[in-house]
Coordinates of C-alpha atoms in Angstrom, one line a residue:
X1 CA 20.5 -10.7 11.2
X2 CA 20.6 -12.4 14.4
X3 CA 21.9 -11.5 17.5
X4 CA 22.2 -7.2 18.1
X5 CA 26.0 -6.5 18.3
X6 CA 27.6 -5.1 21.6
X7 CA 29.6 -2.1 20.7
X8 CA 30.5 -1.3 23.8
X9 CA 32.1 -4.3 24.8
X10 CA 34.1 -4.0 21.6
X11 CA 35.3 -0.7 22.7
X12 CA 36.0 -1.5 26.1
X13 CA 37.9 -4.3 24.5
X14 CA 40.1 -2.6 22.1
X15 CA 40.6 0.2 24.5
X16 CA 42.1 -1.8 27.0
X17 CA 43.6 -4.2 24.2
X18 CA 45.9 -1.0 23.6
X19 CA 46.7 -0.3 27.1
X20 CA 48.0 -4.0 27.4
X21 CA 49.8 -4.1 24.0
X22 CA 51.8 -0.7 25.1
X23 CA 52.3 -1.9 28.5
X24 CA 54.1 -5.1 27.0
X25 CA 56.1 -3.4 24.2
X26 CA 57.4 -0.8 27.0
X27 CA 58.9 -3.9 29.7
X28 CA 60.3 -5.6 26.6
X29 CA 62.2 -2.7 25.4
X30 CA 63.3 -1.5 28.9
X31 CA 63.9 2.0 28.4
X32 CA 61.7 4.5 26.0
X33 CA 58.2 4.6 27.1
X34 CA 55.1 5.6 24.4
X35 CA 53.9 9.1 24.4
X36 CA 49.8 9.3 24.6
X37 CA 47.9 12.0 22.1
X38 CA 44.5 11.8 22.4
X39 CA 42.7 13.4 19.1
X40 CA 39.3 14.1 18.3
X41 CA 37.9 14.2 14.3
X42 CA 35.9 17.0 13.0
X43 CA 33.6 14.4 11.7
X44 CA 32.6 12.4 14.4
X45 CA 34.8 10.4 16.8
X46 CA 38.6 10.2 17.7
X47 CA 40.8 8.2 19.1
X48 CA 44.3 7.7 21.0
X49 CA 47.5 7.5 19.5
X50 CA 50.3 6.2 21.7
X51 CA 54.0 6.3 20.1
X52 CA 57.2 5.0 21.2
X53 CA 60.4 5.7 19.8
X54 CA 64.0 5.9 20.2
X55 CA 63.8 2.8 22.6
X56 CA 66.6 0.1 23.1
X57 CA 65.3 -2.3 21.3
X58 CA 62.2 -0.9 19.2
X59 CA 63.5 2.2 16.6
X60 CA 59.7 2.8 16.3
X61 CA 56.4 1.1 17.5
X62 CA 53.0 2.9 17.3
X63 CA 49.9 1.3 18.7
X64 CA 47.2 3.4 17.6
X65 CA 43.2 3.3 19.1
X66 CA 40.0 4.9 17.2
X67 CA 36.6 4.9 16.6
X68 CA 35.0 7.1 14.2
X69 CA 31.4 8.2 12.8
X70 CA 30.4 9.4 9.8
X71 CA 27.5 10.1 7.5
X72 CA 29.1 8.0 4.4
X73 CA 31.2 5.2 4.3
X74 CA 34.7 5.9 2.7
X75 CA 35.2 4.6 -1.7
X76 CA 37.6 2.1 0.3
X77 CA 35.4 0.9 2.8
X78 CA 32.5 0.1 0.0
X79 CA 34.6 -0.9 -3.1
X80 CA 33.6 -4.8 -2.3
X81 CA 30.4 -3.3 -1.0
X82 CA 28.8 -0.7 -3.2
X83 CA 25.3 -1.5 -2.0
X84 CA 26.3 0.4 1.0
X85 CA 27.5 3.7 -0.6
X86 CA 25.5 6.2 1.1
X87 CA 25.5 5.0 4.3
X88 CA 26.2 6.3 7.6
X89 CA 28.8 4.5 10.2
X90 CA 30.6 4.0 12.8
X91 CA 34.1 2.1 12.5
X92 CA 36.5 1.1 16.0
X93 CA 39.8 -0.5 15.6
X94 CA 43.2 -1.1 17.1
X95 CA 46.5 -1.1 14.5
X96 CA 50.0 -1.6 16.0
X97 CA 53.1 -1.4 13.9
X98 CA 56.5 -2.5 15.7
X99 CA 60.0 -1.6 13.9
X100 CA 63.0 -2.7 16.0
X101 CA 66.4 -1.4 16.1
X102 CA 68.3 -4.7 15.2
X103 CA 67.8 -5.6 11.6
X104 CA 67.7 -9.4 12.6
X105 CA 64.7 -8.7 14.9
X106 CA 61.6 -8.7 12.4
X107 CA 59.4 -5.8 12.0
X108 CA 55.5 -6.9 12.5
X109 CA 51.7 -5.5 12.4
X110 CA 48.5 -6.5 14.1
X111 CA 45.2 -4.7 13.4
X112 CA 41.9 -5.7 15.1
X113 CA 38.7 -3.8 13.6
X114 CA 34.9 -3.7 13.8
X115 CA 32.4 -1.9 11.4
X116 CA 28.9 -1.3 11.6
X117 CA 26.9 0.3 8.8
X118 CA 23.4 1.9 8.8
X119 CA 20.8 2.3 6.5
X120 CA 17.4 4.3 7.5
X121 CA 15.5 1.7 5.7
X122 CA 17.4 -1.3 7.1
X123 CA 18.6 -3.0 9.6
X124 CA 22.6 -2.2 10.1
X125 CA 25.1 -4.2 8.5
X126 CA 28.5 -5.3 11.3
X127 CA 31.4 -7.1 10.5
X128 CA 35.1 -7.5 12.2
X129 CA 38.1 -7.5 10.4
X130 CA 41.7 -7.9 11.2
X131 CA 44.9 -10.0 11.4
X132 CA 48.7 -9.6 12.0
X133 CA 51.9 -9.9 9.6
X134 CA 55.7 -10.4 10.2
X135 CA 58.4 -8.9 8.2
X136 CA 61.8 -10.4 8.4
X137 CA 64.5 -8.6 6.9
X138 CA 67.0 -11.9 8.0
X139 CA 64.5 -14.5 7.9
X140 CA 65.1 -17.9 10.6
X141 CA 63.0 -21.1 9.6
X142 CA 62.3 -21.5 13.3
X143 CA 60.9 -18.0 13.5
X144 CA 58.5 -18.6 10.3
X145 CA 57.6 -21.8 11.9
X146 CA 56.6 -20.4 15.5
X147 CA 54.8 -17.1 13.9
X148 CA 52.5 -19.4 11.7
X149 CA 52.0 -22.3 14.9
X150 CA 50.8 -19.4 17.0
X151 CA 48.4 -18.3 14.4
X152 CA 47.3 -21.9 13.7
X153 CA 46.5 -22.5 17.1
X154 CA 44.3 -19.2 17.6
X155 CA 42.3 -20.1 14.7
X156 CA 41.9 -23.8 15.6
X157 CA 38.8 -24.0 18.1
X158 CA 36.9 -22.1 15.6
X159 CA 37.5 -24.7 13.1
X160 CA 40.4 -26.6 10.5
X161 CA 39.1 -24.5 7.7
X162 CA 39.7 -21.0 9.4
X163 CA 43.6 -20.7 9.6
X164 CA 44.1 -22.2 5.6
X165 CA 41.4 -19.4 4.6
X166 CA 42.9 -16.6 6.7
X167 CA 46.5 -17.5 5.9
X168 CA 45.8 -17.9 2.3
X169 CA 44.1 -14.1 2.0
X170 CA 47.1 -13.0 4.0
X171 CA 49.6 -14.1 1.4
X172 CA 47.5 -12.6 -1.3
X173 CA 46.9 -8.8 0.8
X174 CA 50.4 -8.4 2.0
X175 CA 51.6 -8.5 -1.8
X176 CA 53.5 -5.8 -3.6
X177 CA 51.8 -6.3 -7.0
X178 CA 53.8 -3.8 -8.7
X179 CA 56.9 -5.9 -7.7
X180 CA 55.6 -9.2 -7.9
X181 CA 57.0 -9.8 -4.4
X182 CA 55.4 -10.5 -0.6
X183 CA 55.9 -8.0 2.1
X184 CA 56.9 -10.6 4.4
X185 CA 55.8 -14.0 5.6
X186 CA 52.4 -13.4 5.8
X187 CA 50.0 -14.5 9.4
X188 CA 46.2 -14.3 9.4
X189 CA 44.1 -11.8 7.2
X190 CA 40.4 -11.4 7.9
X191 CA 37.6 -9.5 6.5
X192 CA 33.8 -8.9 6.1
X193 CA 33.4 -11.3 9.3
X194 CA 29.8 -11.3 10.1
X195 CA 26.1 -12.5 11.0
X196 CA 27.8 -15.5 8.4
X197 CA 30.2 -16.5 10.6
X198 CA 33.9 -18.1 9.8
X199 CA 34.8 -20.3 7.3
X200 CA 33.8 -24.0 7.7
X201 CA 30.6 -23.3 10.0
X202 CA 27.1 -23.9 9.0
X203 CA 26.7 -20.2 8.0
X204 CA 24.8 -19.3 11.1
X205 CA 27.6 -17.1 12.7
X206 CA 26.5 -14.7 15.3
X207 CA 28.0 -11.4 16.9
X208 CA 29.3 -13.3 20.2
X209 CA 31.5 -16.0 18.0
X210 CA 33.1 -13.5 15.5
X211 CA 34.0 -10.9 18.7
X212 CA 35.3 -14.0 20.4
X213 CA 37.3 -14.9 17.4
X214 CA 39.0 -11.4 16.8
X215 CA 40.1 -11.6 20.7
X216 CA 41.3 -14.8 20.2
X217 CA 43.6 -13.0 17.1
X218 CA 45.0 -10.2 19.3
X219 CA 45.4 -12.4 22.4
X220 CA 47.6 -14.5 20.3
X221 CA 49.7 -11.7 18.7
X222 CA 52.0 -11.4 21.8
X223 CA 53.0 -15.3 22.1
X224 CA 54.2 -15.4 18.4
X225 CA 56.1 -11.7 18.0
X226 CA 58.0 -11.2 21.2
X227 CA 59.9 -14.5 21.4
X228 CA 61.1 -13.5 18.6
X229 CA 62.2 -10.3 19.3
X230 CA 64.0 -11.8 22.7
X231 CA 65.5 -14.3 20.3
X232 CA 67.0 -12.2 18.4
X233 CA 67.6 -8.6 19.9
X234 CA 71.0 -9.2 21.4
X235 CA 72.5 -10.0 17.5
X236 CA 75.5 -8.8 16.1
X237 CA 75.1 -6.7 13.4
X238 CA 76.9 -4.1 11.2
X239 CA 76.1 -1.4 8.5
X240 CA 75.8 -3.8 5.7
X241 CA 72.7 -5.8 7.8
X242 CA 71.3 -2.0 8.6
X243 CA 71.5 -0.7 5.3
X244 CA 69.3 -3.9 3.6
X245 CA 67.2 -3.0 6.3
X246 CA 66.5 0.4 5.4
X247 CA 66.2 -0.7 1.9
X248 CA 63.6 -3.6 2.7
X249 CA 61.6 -1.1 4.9
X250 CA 61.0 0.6 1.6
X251 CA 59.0 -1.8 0.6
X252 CA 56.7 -1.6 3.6
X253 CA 56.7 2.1 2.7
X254 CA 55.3 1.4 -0.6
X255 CA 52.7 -1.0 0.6
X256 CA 51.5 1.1 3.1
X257 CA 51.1 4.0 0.8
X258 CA 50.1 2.4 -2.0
X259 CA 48.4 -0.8 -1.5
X260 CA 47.2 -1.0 2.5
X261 CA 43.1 -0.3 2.6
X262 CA 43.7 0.7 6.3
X263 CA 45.7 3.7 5.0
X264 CA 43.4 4.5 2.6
X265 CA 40.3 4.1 4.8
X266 CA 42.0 6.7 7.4
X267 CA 43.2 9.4 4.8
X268 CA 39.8 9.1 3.4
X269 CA 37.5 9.4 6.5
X270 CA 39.2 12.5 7.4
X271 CA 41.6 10.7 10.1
X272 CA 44.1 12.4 12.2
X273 CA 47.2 12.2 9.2
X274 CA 50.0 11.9 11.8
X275 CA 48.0 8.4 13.4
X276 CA 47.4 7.4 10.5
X277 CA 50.8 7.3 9.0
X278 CA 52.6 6.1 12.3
X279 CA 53.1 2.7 10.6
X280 CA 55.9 4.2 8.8
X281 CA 59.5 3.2 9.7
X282 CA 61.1 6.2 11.1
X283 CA 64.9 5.4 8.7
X284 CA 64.5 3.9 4.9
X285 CA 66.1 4.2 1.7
X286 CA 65.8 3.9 -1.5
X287 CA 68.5 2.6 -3.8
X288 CA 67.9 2.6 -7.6
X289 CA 67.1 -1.3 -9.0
X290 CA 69.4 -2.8 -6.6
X291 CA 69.4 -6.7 -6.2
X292 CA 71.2 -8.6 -3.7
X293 CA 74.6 -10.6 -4.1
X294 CA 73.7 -14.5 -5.6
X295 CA 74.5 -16.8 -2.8
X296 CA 74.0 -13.9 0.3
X297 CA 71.6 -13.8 3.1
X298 CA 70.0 -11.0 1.7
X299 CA 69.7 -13.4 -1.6
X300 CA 68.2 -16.0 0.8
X301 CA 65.5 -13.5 2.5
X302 CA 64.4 -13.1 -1.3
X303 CA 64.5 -17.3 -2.5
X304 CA 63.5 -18.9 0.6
X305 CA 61.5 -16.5 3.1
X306 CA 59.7 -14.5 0.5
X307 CA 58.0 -17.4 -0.8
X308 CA 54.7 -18.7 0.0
X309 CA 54.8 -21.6 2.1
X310 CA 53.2 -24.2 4.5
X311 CA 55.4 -22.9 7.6
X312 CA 53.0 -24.7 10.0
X313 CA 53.9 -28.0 8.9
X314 CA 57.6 -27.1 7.9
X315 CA 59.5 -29.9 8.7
X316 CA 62.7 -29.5 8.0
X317 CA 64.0 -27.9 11.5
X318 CA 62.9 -29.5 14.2
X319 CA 61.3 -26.7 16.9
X320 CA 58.9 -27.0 19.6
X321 CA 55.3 -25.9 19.4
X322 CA 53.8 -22.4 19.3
X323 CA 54.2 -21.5 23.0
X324 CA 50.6 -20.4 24.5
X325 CA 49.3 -17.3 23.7
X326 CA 50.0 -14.4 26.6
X327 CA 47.1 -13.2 28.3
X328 CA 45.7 -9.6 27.0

């Protein structure tokens, strides 16, 4: 199994990941501040739930911390893993969901997580899991191409093969399967990250290279969102731009309730419901099989953006590199 994992440094981590994400969400926005609720679950465990809202530039941003115990890992937890039905765990993560006023500012979602499983006869089982997503309602080539750099470059010292891999099993999570569409432009998905190590290593892996690739995700998350949202806050926009983004935030309504594991895993476990379902966007609707004017921008969010694609090595705007990731 190799090295024992430290799970206190990854709870000293996440909690002060939280504290850091919160803190720079709050100066960008200038104005609203997130409220702090603390919650403890009947089961084992808690965490802190910090929501902000009403804010000049975010609508809605939740940056939610837990760590849980239990006697039985959730049917979502061990649906890849049934040899560890039965067992008793203990599961930490940090999920933040950001939905800004300005429908030409993207909406976007970062989740960093660590499991570790026991079994009386065994030794335990850990892993890390994680990643972060962007959801354009507008999309911006230049924006698509500086989300995907950023991500690029936090995968790269742990090997060429990790960002394809990651990216890859982004595009295929954050899919709507029941409307053959992506939720957005995809990131970095990772799972099941353990004593195996990343893709493209020799298999040995080890506690102290997966944590230190997991930091290197959420350290990154800052550099590639809020350019973006400086970029783009101070837009022009009208009730036709707000209403397709009510509409499009139905579909990360959907995913989230119908598809996400995270969701499931919390409702499940017997997590704190209101925590749990902070990813949602506070205004959405729901217009009966609407499709978009041929030849509009909200035509061009569905042809160009919602399309799988190499942004990294898009060529066809020229842009600088991802800017270094900010310090968490």
């Amino acid at each position: 199994m190799g090295e024992s994992p430290d799970i206190e440094a990854v709870r000293s981590y996440l909690g002060d990941l939280q504290d850091r994400l919160c803190v720079a969400l709050e100066v960008l926005d200038g104005q609203a501040r997130f409220r702090d609720d603390a919650w403890e679950r009947a089961g084992g465990g808690g965490g802190r739930t910090r929501v902000l809202t009403g804010g000049a530039v975010f609508e809605q941003a939740g940056v939610n911390f837990s760590q849980v115990f239990g006697d039985h890992l959730p049917a979502s937890a061990t649906a890849a893993r049934p040899e560890l039905a039965g067992c008793g765990f203990q599961a930490m993560g940090v999920s933040l969901v950001v939905h800004p006023q300005n429908p030409y500012v993207p909406s976007s979602h970062l989740n960093v997580r660590f499991f570790i499983a026991r079994h009386p006869c065994e030794p335990p089982l850990w892993w890390f899991g994680g990643g972060f997503d962007l959801t354009p309602y507008y999309g911006f080539d230049e924006d698509c191409v500086h989300w995907h750099r950023s991500a690029r470059a936090a995968c790269r010292p742990f090997g060429e093969a990790v960002y394809p891999r990651y990216k890859q099993w982004c595009d295929e999570y954050f899919f709507l399967k029941h409307r053959a569409e992506p939720r957005g432009i995809g990131g970095l998905f990772f799972d099941d990250l353990g004593p195996g190590g990343l893709p493209g290593g020799d298999g040995t892996g080890g506690f102290a290279e997966c944590f230190a690739f997991l930091r290197a995700v959420a350290q990154s998350y800052p550099g590639a969102y809020l350019p973006l949202v400086e970029r783009h806050r101070a837009t022009a926009y009208g009730e036709r731009e707000r209403a397709f983004q009510k509409y499009r935030r139905g579909r990360y309504v959907e995913f989230n309730l119908v598809c996400d594991r995270g969701t499931l895993f919390g409702l499940q476990s017997g997590g704190r419901t209101e925590s749990i379902l902070m990813s949602l966007p506070p205004e959405v609707s729901f217009r009966y099989d609407w499709r978009p004017q041929p030849g509009s921008p909200e035509a061009r969010l569905y042809e160009h953006f919602l399309v799988p694609r190499d942004w990294a090595d898009w060529a066809e705007i020229q842009t600088e590199s991802a800017t270094p990731p900010r310090n968490l």
